[in-house]
mmCIF file of C-alpha atoms in Angstrom:
data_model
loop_
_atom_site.group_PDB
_atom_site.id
_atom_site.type_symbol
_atom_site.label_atom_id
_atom_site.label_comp_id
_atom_site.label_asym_id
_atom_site.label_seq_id
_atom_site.Cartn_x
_atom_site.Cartn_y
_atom_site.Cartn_z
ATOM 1 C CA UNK A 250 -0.549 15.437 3.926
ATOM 2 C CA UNK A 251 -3.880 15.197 3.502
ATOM 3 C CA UNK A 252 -6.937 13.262 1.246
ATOM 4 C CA UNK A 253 -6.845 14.389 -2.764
ATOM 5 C CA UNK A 254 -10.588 13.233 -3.769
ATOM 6 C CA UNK A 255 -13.169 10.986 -2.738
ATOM 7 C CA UNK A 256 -15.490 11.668 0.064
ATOM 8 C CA UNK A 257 -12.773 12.737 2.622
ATOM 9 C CA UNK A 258 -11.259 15.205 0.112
ATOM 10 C CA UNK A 259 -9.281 17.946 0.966
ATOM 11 C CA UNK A 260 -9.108 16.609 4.732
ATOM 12 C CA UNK A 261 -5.580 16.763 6.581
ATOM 13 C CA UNK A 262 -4.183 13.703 7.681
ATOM 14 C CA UNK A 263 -1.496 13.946 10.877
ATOM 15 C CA UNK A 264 1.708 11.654 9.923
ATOM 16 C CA UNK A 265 3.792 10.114 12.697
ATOM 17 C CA UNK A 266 6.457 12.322 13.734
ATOM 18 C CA UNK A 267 10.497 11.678 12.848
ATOM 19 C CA UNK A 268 11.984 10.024 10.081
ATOM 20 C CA UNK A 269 11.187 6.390 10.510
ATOM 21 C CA UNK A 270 8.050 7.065 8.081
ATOM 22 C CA UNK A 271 7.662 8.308 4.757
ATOM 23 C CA UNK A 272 4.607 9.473 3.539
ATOM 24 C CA UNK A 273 3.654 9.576 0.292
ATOM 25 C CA UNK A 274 4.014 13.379 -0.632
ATOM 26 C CA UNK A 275 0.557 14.931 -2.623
ATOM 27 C CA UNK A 276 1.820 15.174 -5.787
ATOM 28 C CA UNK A 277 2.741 11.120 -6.330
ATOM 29 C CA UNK A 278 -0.097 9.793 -4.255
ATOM 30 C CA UNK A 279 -2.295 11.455 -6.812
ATOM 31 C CA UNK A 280 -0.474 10.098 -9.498
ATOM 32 C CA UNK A 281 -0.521 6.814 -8.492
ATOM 33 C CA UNK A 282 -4.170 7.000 -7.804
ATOM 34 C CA UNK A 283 -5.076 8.249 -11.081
ATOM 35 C CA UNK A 284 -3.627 5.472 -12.615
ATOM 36 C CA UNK A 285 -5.485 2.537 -10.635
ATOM 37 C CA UNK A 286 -9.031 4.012 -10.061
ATOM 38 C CA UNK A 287 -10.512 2.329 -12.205
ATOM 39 C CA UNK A 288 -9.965 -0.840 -9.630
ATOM 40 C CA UNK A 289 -10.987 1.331 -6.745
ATOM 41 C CA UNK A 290 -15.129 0.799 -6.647
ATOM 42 C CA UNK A 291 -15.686 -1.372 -4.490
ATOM 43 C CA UNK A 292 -12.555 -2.957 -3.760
ATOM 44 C CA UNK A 293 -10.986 -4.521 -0.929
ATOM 45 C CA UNK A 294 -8.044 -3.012 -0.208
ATOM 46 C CA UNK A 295 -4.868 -4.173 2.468
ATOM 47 C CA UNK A 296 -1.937 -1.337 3.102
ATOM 48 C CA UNK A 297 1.158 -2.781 4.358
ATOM 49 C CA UNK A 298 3.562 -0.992 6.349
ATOM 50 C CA UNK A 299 0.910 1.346 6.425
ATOM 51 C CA UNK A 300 2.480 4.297 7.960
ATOM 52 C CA UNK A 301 0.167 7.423 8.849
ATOM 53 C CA UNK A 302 -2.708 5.359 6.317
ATOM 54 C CA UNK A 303 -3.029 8.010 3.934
ATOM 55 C CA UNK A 304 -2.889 5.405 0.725
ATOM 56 C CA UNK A 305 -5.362 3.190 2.517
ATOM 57 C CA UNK A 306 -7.754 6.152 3.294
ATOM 58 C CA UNK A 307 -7.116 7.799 0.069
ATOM 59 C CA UNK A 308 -8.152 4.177 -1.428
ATOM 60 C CA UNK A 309 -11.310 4.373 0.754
ATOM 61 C CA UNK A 310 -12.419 7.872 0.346
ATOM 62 C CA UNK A 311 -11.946 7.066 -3.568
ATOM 63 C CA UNK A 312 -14.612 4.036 -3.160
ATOM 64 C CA UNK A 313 -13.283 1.123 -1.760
ATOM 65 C CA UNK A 314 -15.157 -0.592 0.244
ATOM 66 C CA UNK A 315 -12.935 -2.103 2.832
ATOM 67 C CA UNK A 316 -9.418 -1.030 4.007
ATOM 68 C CA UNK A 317 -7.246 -2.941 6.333
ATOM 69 C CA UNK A 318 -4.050 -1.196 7.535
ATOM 70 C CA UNK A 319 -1.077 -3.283 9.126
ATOM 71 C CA UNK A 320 2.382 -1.345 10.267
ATOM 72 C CA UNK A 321 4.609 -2.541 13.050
ATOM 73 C CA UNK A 322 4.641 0.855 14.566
ATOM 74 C CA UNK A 323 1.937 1.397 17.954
ATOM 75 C CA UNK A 324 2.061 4.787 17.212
ATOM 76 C CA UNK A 325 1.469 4.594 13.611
ATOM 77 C CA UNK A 326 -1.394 2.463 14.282
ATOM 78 C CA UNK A 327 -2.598 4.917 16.540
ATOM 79 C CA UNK A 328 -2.196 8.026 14.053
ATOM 80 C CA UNK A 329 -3.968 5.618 11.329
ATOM 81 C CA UNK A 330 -7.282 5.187 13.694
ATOM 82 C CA UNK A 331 -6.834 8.767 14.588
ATOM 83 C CA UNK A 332 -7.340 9.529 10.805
ATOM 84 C CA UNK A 333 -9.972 7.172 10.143
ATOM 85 C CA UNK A 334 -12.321 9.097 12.539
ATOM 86 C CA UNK A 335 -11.551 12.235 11.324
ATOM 87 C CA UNK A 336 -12.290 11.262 7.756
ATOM 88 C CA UNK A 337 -15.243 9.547 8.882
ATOM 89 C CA UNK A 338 -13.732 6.461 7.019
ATOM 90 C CA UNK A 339 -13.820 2.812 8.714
ATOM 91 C CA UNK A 340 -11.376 0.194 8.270
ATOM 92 C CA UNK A 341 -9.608 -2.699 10.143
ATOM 93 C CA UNK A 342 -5.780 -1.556 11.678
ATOM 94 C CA UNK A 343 -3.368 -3.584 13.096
ATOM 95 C CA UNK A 344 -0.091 -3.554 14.951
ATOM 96 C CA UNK A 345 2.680 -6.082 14.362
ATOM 97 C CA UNK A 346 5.288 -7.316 11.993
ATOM 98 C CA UNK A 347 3.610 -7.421 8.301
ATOM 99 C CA UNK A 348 4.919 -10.666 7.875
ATOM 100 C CA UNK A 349 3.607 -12.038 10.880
ATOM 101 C CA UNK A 350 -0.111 -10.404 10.305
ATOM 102 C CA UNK A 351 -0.284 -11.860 6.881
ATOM 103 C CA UNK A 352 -1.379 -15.124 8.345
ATOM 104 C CA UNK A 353 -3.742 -13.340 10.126
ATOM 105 C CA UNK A 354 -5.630 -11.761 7.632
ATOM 106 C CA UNK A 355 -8.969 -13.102 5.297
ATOM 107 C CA UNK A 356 -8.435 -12.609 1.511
ATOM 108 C CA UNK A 357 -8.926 -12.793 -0.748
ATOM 109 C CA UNK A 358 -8.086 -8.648 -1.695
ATOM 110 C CA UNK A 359 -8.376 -6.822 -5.168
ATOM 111 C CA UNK A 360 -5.770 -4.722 -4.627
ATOM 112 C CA UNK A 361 -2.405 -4.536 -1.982
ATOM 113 C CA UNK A 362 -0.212 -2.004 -1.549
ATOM 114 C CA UNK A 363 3.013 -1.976 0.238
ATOM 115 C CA UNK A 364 5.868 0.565 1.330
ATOM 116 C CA UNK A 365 7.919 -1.159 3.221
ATOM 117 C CA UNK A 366 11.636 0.396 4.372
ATOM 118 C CA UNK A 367 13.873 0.594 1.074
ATOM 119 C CA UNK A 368 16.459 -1.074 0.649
ATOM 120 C CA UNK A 369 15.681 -4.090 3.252
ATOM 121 C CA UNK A 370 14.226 -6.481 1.091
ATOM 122 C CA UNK A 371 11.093 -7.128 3.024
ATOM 123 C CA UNK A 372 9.076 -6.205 -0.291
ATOM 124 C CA UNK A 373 10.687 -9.704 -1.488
ATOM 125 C CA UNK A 374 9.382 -11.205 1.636
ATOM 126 C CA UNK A 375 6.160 -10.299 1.359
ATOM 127 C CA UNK A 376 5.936 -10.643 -2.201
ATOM 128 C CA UNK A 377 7.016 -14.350 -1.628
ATOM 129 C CA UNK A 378 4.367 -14.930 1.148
ATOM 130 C CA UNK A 379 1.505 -13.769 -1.354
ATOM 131 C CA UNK A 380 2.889 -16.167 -4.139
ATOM 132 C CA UNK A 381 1.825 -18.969 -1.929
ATOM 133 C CA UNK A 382 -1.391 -17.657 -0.193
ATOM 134 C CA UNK A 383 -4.975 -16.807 -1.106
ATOM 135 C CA UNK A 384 -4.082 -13.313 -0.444
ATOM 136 C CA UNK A 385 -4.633 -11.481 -3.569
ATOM 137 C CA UNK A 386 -7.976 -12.138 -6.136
ATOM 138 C CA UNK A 387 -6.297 -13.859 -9.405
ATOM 139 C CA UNK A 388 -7.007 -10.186 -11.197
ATOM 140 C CA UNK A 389 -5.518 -8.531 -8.296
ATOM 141 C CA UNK A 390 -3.083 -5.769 -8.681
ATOM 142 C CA UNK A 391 0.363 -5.994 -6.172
ATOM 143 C CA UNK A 392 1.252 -2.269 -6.028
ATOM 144 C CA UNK A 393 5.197 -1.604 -4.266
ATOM 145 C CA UNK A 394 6.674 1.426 -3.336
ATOM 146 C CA UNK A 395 10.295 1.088 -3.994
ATOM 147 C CA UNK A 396 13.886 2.897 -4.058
ATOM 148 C CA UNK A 397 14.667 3.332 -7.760
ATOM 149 C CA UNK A 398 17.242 0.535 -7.992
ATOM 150 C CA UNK A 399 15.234 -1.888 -6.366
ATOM 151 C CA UNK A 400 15.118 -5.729 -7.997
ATOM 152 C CA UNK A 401 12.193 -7.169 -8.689
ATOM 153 C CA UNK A 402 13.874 -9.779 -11.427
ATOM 154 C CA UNK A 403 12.865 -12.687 -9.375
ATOM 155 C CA UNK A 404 9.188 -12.083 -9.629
ATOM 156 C CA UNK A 405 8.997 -15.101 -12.386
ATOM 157 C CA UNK A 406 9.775 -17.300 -10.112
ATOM 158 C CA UNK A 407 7.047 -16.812 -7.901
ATOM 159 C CA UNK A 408 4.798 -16.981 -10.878
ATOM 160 C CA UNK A 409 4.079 -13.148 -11.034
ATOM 161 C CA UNK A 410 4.981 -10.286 -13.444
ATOM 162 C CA UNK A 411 5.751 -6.726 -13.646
ATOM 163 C CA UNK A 412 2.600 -4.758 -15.896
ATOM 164 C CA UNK A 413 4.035 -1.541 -14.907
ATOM 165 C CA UNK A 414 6.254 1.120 -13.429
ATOM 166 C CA UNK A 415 6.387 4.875 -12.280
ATOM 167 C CA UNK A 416 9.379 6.153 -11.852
ATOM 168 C CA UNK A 417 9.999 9.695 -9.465
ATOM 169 C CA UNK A 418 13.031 11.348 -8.391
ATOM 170 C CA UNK A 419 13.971 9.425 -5.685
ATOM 171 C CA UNK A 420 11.526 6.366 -5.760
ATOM 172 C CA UNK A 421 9.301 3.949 -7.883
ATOM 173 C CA UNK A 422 5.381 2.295 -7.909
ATOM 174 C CA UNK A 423 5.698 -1.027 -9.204
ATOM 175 C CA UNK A 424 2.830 -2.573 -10.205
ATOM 176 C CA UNK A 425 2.513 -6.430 -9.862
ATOM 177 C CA UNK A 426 -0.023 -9.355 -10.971
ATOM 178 C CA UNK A 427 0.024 -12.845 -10.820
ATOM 179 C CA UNK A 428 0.986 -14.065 -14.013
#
């Protein structure tokens, strides 16, 4: 894995070992980040269930300027401020249970972006926990990595809509704004 453009382009990024993680493979990470960087400048940007931190540092090396990285995992939270300082790239990490954090943080942010485990519905969770915070910026942009056959049919009830979706092989960015 490592950084596609920005200022820490081309650099390697280590990924936590075993299967628990995913990270986003090359190929999709720059896909995904060709279609929001126009929102990038300048942004404040929150990655949730963070992983290794390569979409966070990718979003920082692209011009963001502030990152904050949250992931249950100590040793993905160690790996994440391991890659920070190798990229030269600052931002805030911390270790606990996303949904617990979330009270913990200062918003509002201009963009989030979330991979949480498929298939657990903790996407749901979170997305109903920024329905009722100050979270996201009203033009904010929600962005989920999900399974394919994830449901995200109850998003009008918490007042938010769907503006767009990438489907892969496997998985899915959905792309989310308060409606």
């Amino acid at each position: 894995m490592r950084v596609i453009a920005g200022s820490a382009k081309s650099l390697k990024l280590k990924t936590a070992p075993g299967l628990e993680t995913r990270p986003t493979q090359d190929r999709i990470k720059e896909t995904l980040f060709n279609m929001i960087s126009q929102f990038l400048i300048d942004a404040k940007f929150l990655d949730l269930f963070a992983g290794s931190g390569g979409i966070g540092i990718e979003a920082l090396s692209r011009g963001a300027r502030e990152a904050v990285f949250v992931d249950k995992n100590k040793v993905c939270t160690s790996i994440i401020k391991e890659n920070l300082e190798h990229t030269h790239l600052e931002g805030k990490v911390l270790t606990g249970n996303v949904l617990v954090e979330l009270s913990s943080l200062e918003g509002p942010f201009d963009i989030i972006f979330m991979d949480p485990p498929y298939n657990l519905e903790l996407e749901k969770q979170v997305l109903e926990y920024l329905a009722n915070s100050n979270l996201i910026n009203e033009e904010g942009l929600i962005i989920v990595e999900a399974d394919l056959h994830t449901d995200f049919s109850y998003l009008d009830q918490l007042s938010m809509r769907v503006i767009k979706e990438k489907r892969y092989k496997t998985n899915k960015h959905v792309f989310i704004e308060k409606a």
